[in-house]
Each structure stands twice: as structure tokens, then as C-alpha cells.
Amino acid sequence: MQSQATSPLILCSTSRLARSLYQDAQRKQAASGAQQWVSPLIETLTQWLHRHTNFALLAGDIAADYFSPNTLDSFTEAMLWQQAIESCLSKHAFSELFDVPNLAQSAITANQLLIHWQIEESQLGDYFASTETRQFLHWRNTFFKLCAQHQTVTPAWRLRQEIEALSQCQSTLPSHIQLVGFDRITPLEQRLIAILQSKQVVVEVRKLTVASPQLLKVQLPDLQSECRAAVAWAKQHLSENPQSNLAIISPIQSEVRRILSDLLDDTFHPETLHAQQYETPRIYDFSVGIALSDHALCRTALNLLRLASNHHALTQADITPLLLDVYWSDINELDARSLADARMRKKLMRSLHLPQLIVLVEQSAQLPHCTAHLQRLHAAQTQWTKPLLPSAWAQLFTALLQDLNWAQTRPLSSHEYQAKQSWDSVLNAFAALDTLTGTIRASNAVQKLYQLAHSKMFMPEATGDIRIQMLGMLENLSQPIDAIWVMGMNDHIWPPPTDLNPLLPATLQRDLLTPGASPSAQSLFAQTIHARLCNSAQQVTFSWSHKSGERELRVSPLLADIPAIANIAKANTMAEALAQPLPMQLLDDTLAPPLHADEKIRGGSKLLAAQAACPAWTFYQYRLGATALEEPSDGLDNMTRGNLVHAVLQHFWQNCGDLPTLQQLTNDVLEGKIQQAIY
């Protein structure tokens, strides 16, 4: 058994990679028949630095006040940057025209570049300083003052502090460190390596290697065809060897996620079409989850809180999803709520206020719980008028959702329970914003809560036998696998286009080859990723699209020397598979059930016209009573206006029935009769 003292410390670029390496090591030990073993030393770089410097603090190697007590997360960092920018622009003549949130994101990226690339402000003076750069430096100084005021720092600054503190530490360091998953070593990380090597630590950058990998490329008509081909490729590999480990990698994973997940479910998990089987463990797993705000359970909570936090008129598009939502009120009233939605479309205008909706819902004796919950929402509208601290709003939000029976309509599934726990953690993070925001109004509080939920990625725990990993280009594998499919390899996507930061001198970024600085920097980075991908599996297939709509596309230059294959299978959707001519039982439903003697059908000539146009719809409409939901409109719709004109004309001619001709009426008398008919 290898001792912990001789095992190298493995530092990974991401938590996912560290977890994968740890699991691989555990499986390897278990497969060897070992009964006990020393857990491998595997952490992310930031985790190890934080743990080591904390130990040095306790040992007295570092002054107790060396580090700031707090570290910002991504949301609070963006919020503090926005405050800094808004305070600097407060006296600007056109301050309302600035897009502060996007300026804050650019400032965050610029600040991270200065820290990770070891650029001092004095170096900026050697380059042409544009107005944007001078403004950024002004914002940055204000931001640092706000950080000092709140006794906090950014994660990038904390990393720099910990690296510099490492040079002062006298505590024992590992003799051997392996860096895994670092496609690009920044100057700040090079500084760390230099400090470790000066303390006699052996630092090794570990990369995956495969002997003689098979590389192929294939041209496909469009992105949809690429997804189908990738899924068919995965199905073929798993049919030949069910224990294969595969990966589908894309630089545009967010664009193809829905297409791929639907195709994979059609191919490997058709049972998930049933609602009760939706959370069946999958054979595939995405490396990145969805925003928590996009999960149905949390989206319901946010919609309810938005409704309670403002007095704006609601639209039918706002009300209908809420009435038909299963995560609040009483699920047993769902059918009655659907009927109330139909009445709302008929009786109310497109825009309405909550009291109008309550009056309509109260008319149904089958909606006691929904009525009570809507009244509770209206009470919150009238009570939430004063600015409060986020912690106070968090308590009010929690109490309101509890009163509205949110997430209590039925037992939660595993994924829903995990989403509920993530929501609780977001609410706790929101409650901790008191010192950063001060008192805020209800609508602003809900907006910040939404931003927090949107910034938090939700990924349910994978419980299946994962054979297909869905990865982005920057995701590293823990070990070589059997086969990889890399899609989206067009020249406008990969190498990535240049993306200069607008707040820093362009020449400086090009000279230092910062990310996105120039085509050469992007090409060099893409070549590094390409080399890593080619050494990550025994077989690597690259695909690219010939067209996007009517636009012709070109292959990435990185694939120039890779042999092409002409024919490849494509996965069909379940609907397409079911549409194939197969032996099946035929049921003749061309004739509807015969009419009973006491059954009456109304419709007259309209029925005959409908029968000639579409017999099926005629059966639905005149036999089953099906009708399309009406679309509400502000003011009078066309039918109401027509009926109104018809009624006015009817009253007018009834009043003029004893007159032989209208020409006998003077203009004043005629105007009077028209007004009488109208009113």
C-alpha cells in the first residue's frame, strides 16, 4: 500500500475534476481487492491554498490580520462593482444611459486580468490610456474602498494574497505536487510554481497521453444533424460494448443541450416520456447544470413573490401559468383553476389587477383555497410598502410561500427536494446582504433574489451508471476514455473569436497574450485544447456543420490534417421511429359513434360547413363540446363591437318604425334618435 507521505499532492483546476480523480482512485483500489487504503490527496488549487494558509495562520507564520475576514462570491462582487460604478457616474450628465450591469461584468473581467496576469496599474501608463481605461481605474479605486469598508476581497485578490503569503510560511510543504487540468498557466500561477520550487517542492504538470489515437472528422449538413450523428455514434459504441466510457464535447454546449438531452432520452430512456418516470437515472450526465431560477419549483416561487411585490397590471400571460401551476395552492383544485382561466379569458381584459382576478375566482365555489391564497397575495401587496433589510424580506418571503402552500401540494421528488434545498441556501445568502444593500423595497428585493437564483447552477445528483459525459471544451477528463465525439468544429466557433476587454489597453492585452486578446492568442489556446482532446481517448471524432440556415460554413483549420469519413448513421427521434411502417393492429376510427335518438346536435349550416372542412374537428366541437380558449383583449374585441353596433341599429330602427322615410327627419331629430339608441 502506497503511503500518504510518498503520494504526490494532486491539485486540480476544477472541483468536478478533483471529484472524478478521487472516485477513479477509490475504484482502482477497490478493484485491486484492497481492504483499506490511504485516501489520495486530491484538491483544487484554491482549496489547498486556503487550507494551507489557514494552518499557517493558526501556527503563527502569518499575521492574524493579513487576510480580510470575508471573500466575495460572484453575485456580491458584481453588486459591489455596480455600486462603485453608479457612485462614480452619479454626477455624469448622461448617467441614465449607461448599462451599469454590463459595465460591472467588463470591470470584473478587467480586474481579474490585472490580478492573474500580474499587471500593476503603473504598467498601464506605458500604453495609450483611453477614456475607458481611466474610468475603469477610477471605478477600481472606488471598488477597493467599498471592499475595505465591508472587510472583504474578491476571490482573485484572495488567491493572490494566499500565494504571496506562501512565501512567508515556514510550515511543511508537500515534496511533490502534480497540477492536473491546467490548459493555461497564468502568470499568477507561474508565481506560485516559482515559490514552491524555491522551497524544494517538485511541481509537475500532468497531462493525459494515449498511444496512437484514431482521429476522424465528418461533415454534416447542420447542427441538428451533428447532434443526431453523435447520439447514433454513442448508441453504436454502447451496443458493441455496454461498458464503454464515452464523451460528447462541444464549444457551444448551451445551444445543443436541449437537443442532445431529448435525443438521448428518445434513444436510451424512452420511459421518461411518462411524467412519473421523468427522474429515472440516466446513462448520460451534463457537466454544467441549469440556473436555479429556471427550475420549475423555484420559478413558481419567484413568480409568486413578483406578484406580491408590485402593483402593476398583470397580463393573461402572467396569470395563466400561475393558475395552472402545480407547486402552490391546492392541487385538487387544478381542474377548477383551468375553468377559471377560461372564464378570465372571456370576461376580463388582457391587462388586469389582482383584485379583479380575485372577484372572478370567488364566483366559483370549487376554489376556496385558491381564493384564500390570492387574497393572501393581495394582502402582501398592500403591506409590503416600506423598505426593509434583505434579512427581513427573507423572513417575509418564507412566511408568504409557506402560507401559499408552495412546495407542499404533494410529496417532493428527489430532484425537487434538491431544488428546494438549493432555494433555501439562496434565500440564506440573500438574507446576508444587509450590509451591502441596506434597506430596499420589495420589488428590488425580489429582483436581487432572482439574480442570486439565476447565478446559482443547479445540478441534481447523478445516480445512474454514467457512460456518456456531456462536456464543454474547457472540461478535463480524469483519465483517457474509449471514445470522444467533438461537435461544432466550425472556423467561426473554434478557435474562439477574439474578445478584447474594452476597459484595458488593447496593445497591452495583445502583448501579454491574455485570453481573447488576438487571433494568435486564441489559436494558440485552441491548439492546446485540441492536443489535449486528441490524447483523451482511443478514438476521437470531430464533426462540423456545412450550413446554418442559408449561411454556408467552413471547417475549423485545426482539422486540416485529420482524415474524413463520408457516411455515418444518425439517430431518429421517437416520433420518427414510431412513424416507420411496422406491423401493428389497425383500428378503423373513420366513423364517429352513432347518434342516440334523444341526442340533439345544434349548429345548423355552420355544422355542415365544418363537416365539409374537417370532420374530426366537427366531432370535437359539436359532439364533444370542445371550444378554443378565447384570447383576452384590452377594450372591446371584434365580436363585442359587432354585437354592440347590431344592438344600436336595432334600437334605432325600432324607434323609427312609424316613420315612412328618414328624409322627413331634421338633422337635430335624427341626431337625437341616434343618441337615444346609443345610450
mmCIF file of N, CA and C in Angstrom, residues 176-238:
data_model
loop_
_atom_site.group_PDB
_atom_site.id
_atom_site.type_symbol
_atom_site.label_atom_id
_atom_site.label_comp_id
_atom_site.label_asym_id
_atom_site.label_seq_id
_atom_site.Cartn_x
_atom_site.Cartn_y
_atom_site.Cartn_z
ATOM 1 N N HIS A 176 6.085 16.744 -3.387
ATOM 2 C CA HIS A 176 5.766 16.543 -4.804
ATOM 3 C C HIS A 176 4.320 16.979 -5.052
ATOM 4 N N ILE A 177 4.123 17.878 -6.004
ATOM 5 C CA ILE A 177 2.781 18.362 -6.350
ATOM 6 C C ILE A 177 2.561 18.160 -7.846
ATOM 7 N N GLN A 178 1.404 17.609 -8.179
ATOM 8 C CA GLN A 178 1.012 17.452 -9.576
ATOM 9 C C GLN A 178 -0.150 18.398 -9.879
ATOM 10 N N LEU A 179 -0.032 19.166 -10.946
ATOM 11 C CA LEU A 179 -1.105 20.045 -11.412
ATOM 12 C C LEU A 179 -1.837 19.343 -12.550
ATOM 13 N N VAL A 180 -3.156 19.220 -12.411
ATOM 14 C CA VAL A 180 -3.953 18.475 -13.391
ATOM 15 C C VAL A 180 -5.072 19.380 -13.906
ATOM 16 N N GLY A 181 -5.231 19.411 -15.224
ATOM 17 C CA GLY A 181 -6.351 20.140 -15.818
ATOM 18 C C GLY A 181 -6.068 21.603 -16.100
ATOM 19 N N PHE A 182 -4.821 22.017 -16.060
ATOM 20 C CA PHE A 182 -4.475 23.420 -16.306
ATOM 21 C C PHE A 182 -4.050 23.574 -17.763
ATOM 22 N N ASP A 183 -4.997 23.942 -18.629
ATOM 23 C CA ASP A 183 -4.684 24.148 -20.043
ATOM 24 C C ASP A 183 -3.888 25.429 -20.259
ATOM 25 N N ARG A 184 -4.082 26.394 -19.390
ATOM 26 C CA ARG A 184 -3.361 27.667 -19.491
ATOM 27 C C ARG A 184 -2.839 28.032 -18.102
ATOM 28 N N ILE A 185 -1.530 28.194 -17.977
ATOM 29 C CA ILE A 185 -0.913 28.590 -16.706
ATOM 30 C C ILE A 185 -0.769 30.106 -16.715
ATOM 31 N N THR A 186 -1.478 30.793 -15.841
ATOM 32 C CA THR A 186 -1.419 32.249 -15.788
ATOM 33 C C THR A 186 -0.137 32.706 -15.086
ATOM 34 N N PRO A 187 0.289 33.940 -15.289
ATOM 35 C CA PRO A 187 1.475 34.446 -14.570
ATOM 36 C C PRO A 187 1.336 34.326 -13.049
ATOM 37 N N LEU A 188 0.133 34.491 -12.506
ATOM 38 C CA LEU A 188 -0.042 34.349 -11.062
ATOM 39 C C LEU A 188 0.230 32.910 -10.638
ATOM 40 N N GLU A 189 -0.233 31.933 -11.424
ATOM 41 C CA GLU A 189 0.039 30.526 -11.120
ATOM 42 C C GLU A 189 1.513 30.194 -11.343
ATOM 43 N N GLN A 190 2.141 30.840 -12.325
ATOM 44 C CA GLN A 190 3.587 30.659 -12.510
ATOM 45 C C GLN A 190 4.358 31.190 -11.304
ATOM 46 N N ARG A 191 3.854 32.270 -10.726
ATOM 47 C CA ARG A 191 4.457 32.812 -9.498
ATOM 48 C C ARG A 191 4.359 31.793 -8.365
ATOM 49 N N LEU A 192 3.221 31.122 -8.256
ATOM 50 C CA LEU A 192 3.053 30.085 -7.233
ATOM 51 C C LEU A 192 4.040 28.947 -7.463
ATOM 52 N N ILE A 193 4.180 28.514 -8.714
ATOM 53 C CA ILE A 193 5.100 27.418 -9.019
ATOM 54 C C ILE A 193 6.534 27.814 -8.648
ATOM 55 N N ALA A 194 6.894 29.055 -8.944
ATOM 56 C CA ALA A 194 8.250 29.518 -8.617
ATOM 57 C C ALA A 194 8.481 29.509 -7.103
ATOM 58 N N ILE A 195 7.476 29.929 -6.330
ATOM 59 C CA ILE A 195 7.608 29.927 -4.863
ATOM 60 C C ILE A 195 7.765 28.501 -4.353
ATOM 61 N N LEU A 196 6.974 27.581 -4.871
ATOM 62 C CA LEU A 196 7.059 26.188 -4.432
ATOM 63 C C LEU A 196 8.405 25.578 -4.788
ATOM 64 N N GLN A 197 8.882 25.858 -5.994
ATOM 65 C CA GLN A 197 10.177 25.301 -6.401
ATOM 66 C C GLN A 197 11.316 25.884 -5.578
ATOM 67 N N SER A 198 11.190 27.149 -5.166
ATOM 68 C CA SER A 198 12.226 27.745 -4.309
ATOM 69 C C SER A 198 12.270 27.087 -2.942
ATOM 70 N N LYS A 199 11.181 26.411 -2.570
ATOM 71 C CA LYS A 199 11.129 25.693 -1.286
ATOM 72 C C LYS A 199 11.339 24.196 -1.483
ATOM 73 N N GLN A 200 11.983 23.834 -2.602
ATOM 74 C CA GLN A 200 12.373 22.458 -2.910
ATOM 75 C C GLN A 200 11.179 21.533 -3.140
ATOM 76 N N VAL A 201 10.086 22.086 -3.609
ATOM 77 C CA VAL A 201 8.924 21.267 -3.951
ATOM 78 C C VAL A 201 8.984 20.935 -5.433
ATOM 79 N N VAL A 202 8.825 19.664 -5.752
ATOM 80 C CA VAL A 202 8.800 19.242 -7.150
ATOM 81 C C VAL A 202 7.390 19.476 -7.691
ATOM 82 N N VAL A 203 7.266 20.332 -8.718
ATOM 83 C CA VAL A 203 5.972 20.660 -9.312
ATOM 84 C C VAL A 203 5.921 20.077 -10.717
ATOM 85 N N GLU A 204 4.919 19.265 -10.961
ATOM 86 C CA GLU A 204 4.767 18.584 -12.246
ATOM 87 C C GLU A 204 3.397 18.908 -12.826
ATOM 88 N N VAL A 205 3.354 19.265 -14.096
ATOM 89 C CA VAL A 205 2.085 19.487 -14.797
ATOM 90 C C VAL A 205 1.735 18.195 -15.518
ATOM 91 N N ARG A 206 0.703 17.521 -15.040
ATOM 92 C CA ARG A 206 0.343 16.204 -15.589
ATOM 93 C C ARG A 206 -0.670 16.353 -16.711
ATOM 94 N N LYS A 207 -0.431 15.648 -17.809
ATOM 95 C CA LYS A 207 -1.337 15.683 -18.947
ATOM 96 C C LYS A 207 -1.688 14.266 -19.359
ATOM 97 N N LEU A 208 -2.845 14.120 -19.998
ATOM 98 C CA LEU A 208 -3.275 12.818 -20.483
ATOM 99 C C LEU A 208 -2.491 12.449 -21.734
ATOM 100 N N THR A 209 -2.185 11.170 -21.885
ATOM 101 C CA THR A 209 -1.498 10.675 -23.081
ATOM 102 C C THR A 209 -2.137 9.371 -23.526
ATOM 103 N N VAL A 210 -2.282 9.216 -24.844
ATOM 104 C CA VAL A 210 -2.812 7.998 -25.452
ATOM 105 C C VAL A 210 -1.894 7.617 -26.596
ATOM 106 N N ALA A 211 -1.547 6.353 -26.662
ATOM 107 C CA ALA A 211 -0.674 5.883 -27.735
ATOM 108 C C ALA A 211 -1.469 5.714 -29.026
ATOM 109 N N SER A 212 -1.068 6.409 -30.062
ATOM 110 C CA SER A 212 -1.648 6.290 -31.411
ATOM 111 C C SER A 212 -3.167 6.389 -31.420
ATOM 112 N N PRO A 213 -3.729 7.521 -30.994
ATOM 113 C CA PRO A 213 -5.190 7.652 -31.051
ATOM 114 C C PRO A 213 -5.682 7.725 -32.491
ATOM 115 N N GLN A 214 -6.896 7.211 -32.731
ATOM 116 C CA GLN A 214 -7.504 7.275 -34.050
ATOM 117 C C GLN A 214 -8.310 8.563 -34.163
ATOM 118 N N LEU A 215 -7.946 9.426 -35.101
ATOM 119 C CA LEU A 215 -8.609 10.721 -35.282
ATOM 120 C C LEU A 215 -9.394 10.707 -36.587
ATOM 121 N N LEU A 216 -10.656 11.169 -36.530
ATOM 122 C CA LEU A 216 -11.526 11.210 -37.696
ATOM 123 C C LEU A 216 -12.296 12.523 -37.699
ATOM 124 N N LYS A 217 -12.750 12.929 -38.884
ATOM 125 C CA LYS A 217 -13.635 14.088 -38.976
ATOM 126 C C LYS A 217 -14.762 13.768 -39.938
ATOM 127 N N VAL A 218 -15.904 14.424 -39.731
ATOM 128 C CA VAL A 218 -17.065 14.184 -40.575
ATOM 129 C C VAL A 218 -17.798 15.498 -40.793
ATOM 130 N N GLN A 219 -18.211 15.706 -42.036
ATOM 131 C CA GLN A 219 -19.012 16.883 -42.371
ATOM 132 C C GLN A 219 -20.482 16.495 -42.368
ATOM 133 N N LEU A 220 -21.321 17.339 -41.715
ATOM 134 C CA LEU A 220 -22.757 17.079 -41.633
ATOM 135 C C LEU A 220 -23.509 18.329 -42.068
ATOM 136 N N PRO A 221 -24.773 18.162 -42.497
ATOM 137 C CA PRO A 221 -25.498 19.312 -43.058
ATOM 138 C C PRO A 221 -25.657 20.486 -42.105
ATOM 139 N N ASP A 222 -26.023 20.219 -40.842
ATOM 140 C CA ASP A 222 -26.295 21.308 -39.907
ATOM 141 C C ASP A 222 -26.078 20.822 -38.487
ATOM 142 N N LEU A 223 -26.327 21.714 -37.525
ATOM 143 C CA LEU A 223 -26.089 21.389 -36.113
ATOM 144 C C LEU A 223 -27.015 20.280 -35.631
ATOM 145 N N GLN A 224 -28.275 20.290 -36.085
ATOM 146 C CA GLN A 224 -29.208 19.233 -35.711
ATOM 147 C C GLN A 224 -28.677 17.870 -36.166
ATOM 148 N N SER A 225 -28.121 17.819 -37.371
ATOM 149 C CA SER A 225 -27.566 16.560 -37.876
ATOM 150 C C SER A 225 -26.355 16.130 -37.056
ATOM 151 N N GLU A 226 -25.565 17.081 -36.605
ATOM 152 C CA GLU A 226 -24.426 16.746 -35.749
ATOM 153 C C GLU A 226 -24.894 16.078 -34.458
ATOM 154 N N CYS A 227 -25.940 16.635 -33.849
ATOM 155 C CA CYS A 227 -26.463 16.051 -32.610
ATOM 156 C C CYS A 227 -26.979 14.635 -32.858
ATOM 157 N N ARG A 228 -27.694 14.438 -33.949
ATOM 158 C CA ARG A 228 -28.235 13.113 -34.264
ATOM 159 C C ARG A 228 -27.103 12.113 -34.516
ATOM 160 N N ALA A 229 -26.083 12.563 -35.237
ATOM 161 C CA ALA A 229 -24.965 11.668 -35.523
ATOM 162 C C ALA A 229 -24.208 11.306 -34.247
ATOM 163 N N ALA A 230 -24.028 12.261 -33.344
ATOM 164 C CA ALA A 230 -23.313 11.997 -32.091
ATOM 165 C C ALA A 230 -24.065 10.982 -31.236
ATOM 166 N N VAL A 231 -25.394 11.102 -31.165
ATOM 167 C CA VAL A 231 -26.185 10.166 -30.369
ATOM 168 C C VAL A 231 -26.177 8.776 -31.004
ATOM 169 N N ALA A 232 -26.286 8.706 -32.332
ATOM 170 C CA ALA A 232 -26.217 7.411 -33.019
ATOM 171 C C ALA A 232 -24.852 6.759 -32.804
ATOM 172 N N TRP A 233 -23.797 7.577 -32.845
ATOM 173 C CA TRP A 233 -22.440 7.079 -32.567
ATOM 174 C C TRP A 233 -22.350 6.495 -31.160
ATOM 175 N N ALA A 234 -22.928 7.183 -30.184
ATOM 176 C CA ALA A 234 -22.910 6.680 -28.806
ATOM 177 C C ALA A 234 -23.694 5.378 -28.689
ATOM 178 N N LYS A 235 -24.833 5.305 -29.360
ATOM 179 C CA LYS A 235 -25.643 4.080 -29.318
ATOM 180 C C LYS A 235 -24.884 2.900 -29.909
ATOM 181 N N GLN A 236 -24.169 3.130 -31.018
ATOM 182 C CA GLN A 236 -23.407 2.053 -31.646
ATOM 183 C C GLN A 236 -22.294 1.557 -30.724
ATOM 184 N N HIS A 237 -21.564 2.490 -30.096
ATOM 185 C CA HIS A 237 -20.482 2.090 -29.193
ATOM 186 C C HIS A 237 -21.019 1.291 -28.013
ATOM 187 N N LEU A 238 -22.130 1.724 -27.439
ATOM 188 C CA LEU A 238 -22.660 1.042 -26.264
ATOM 189 C C LEU A 238 -23.323 -0.282 -26.623
#
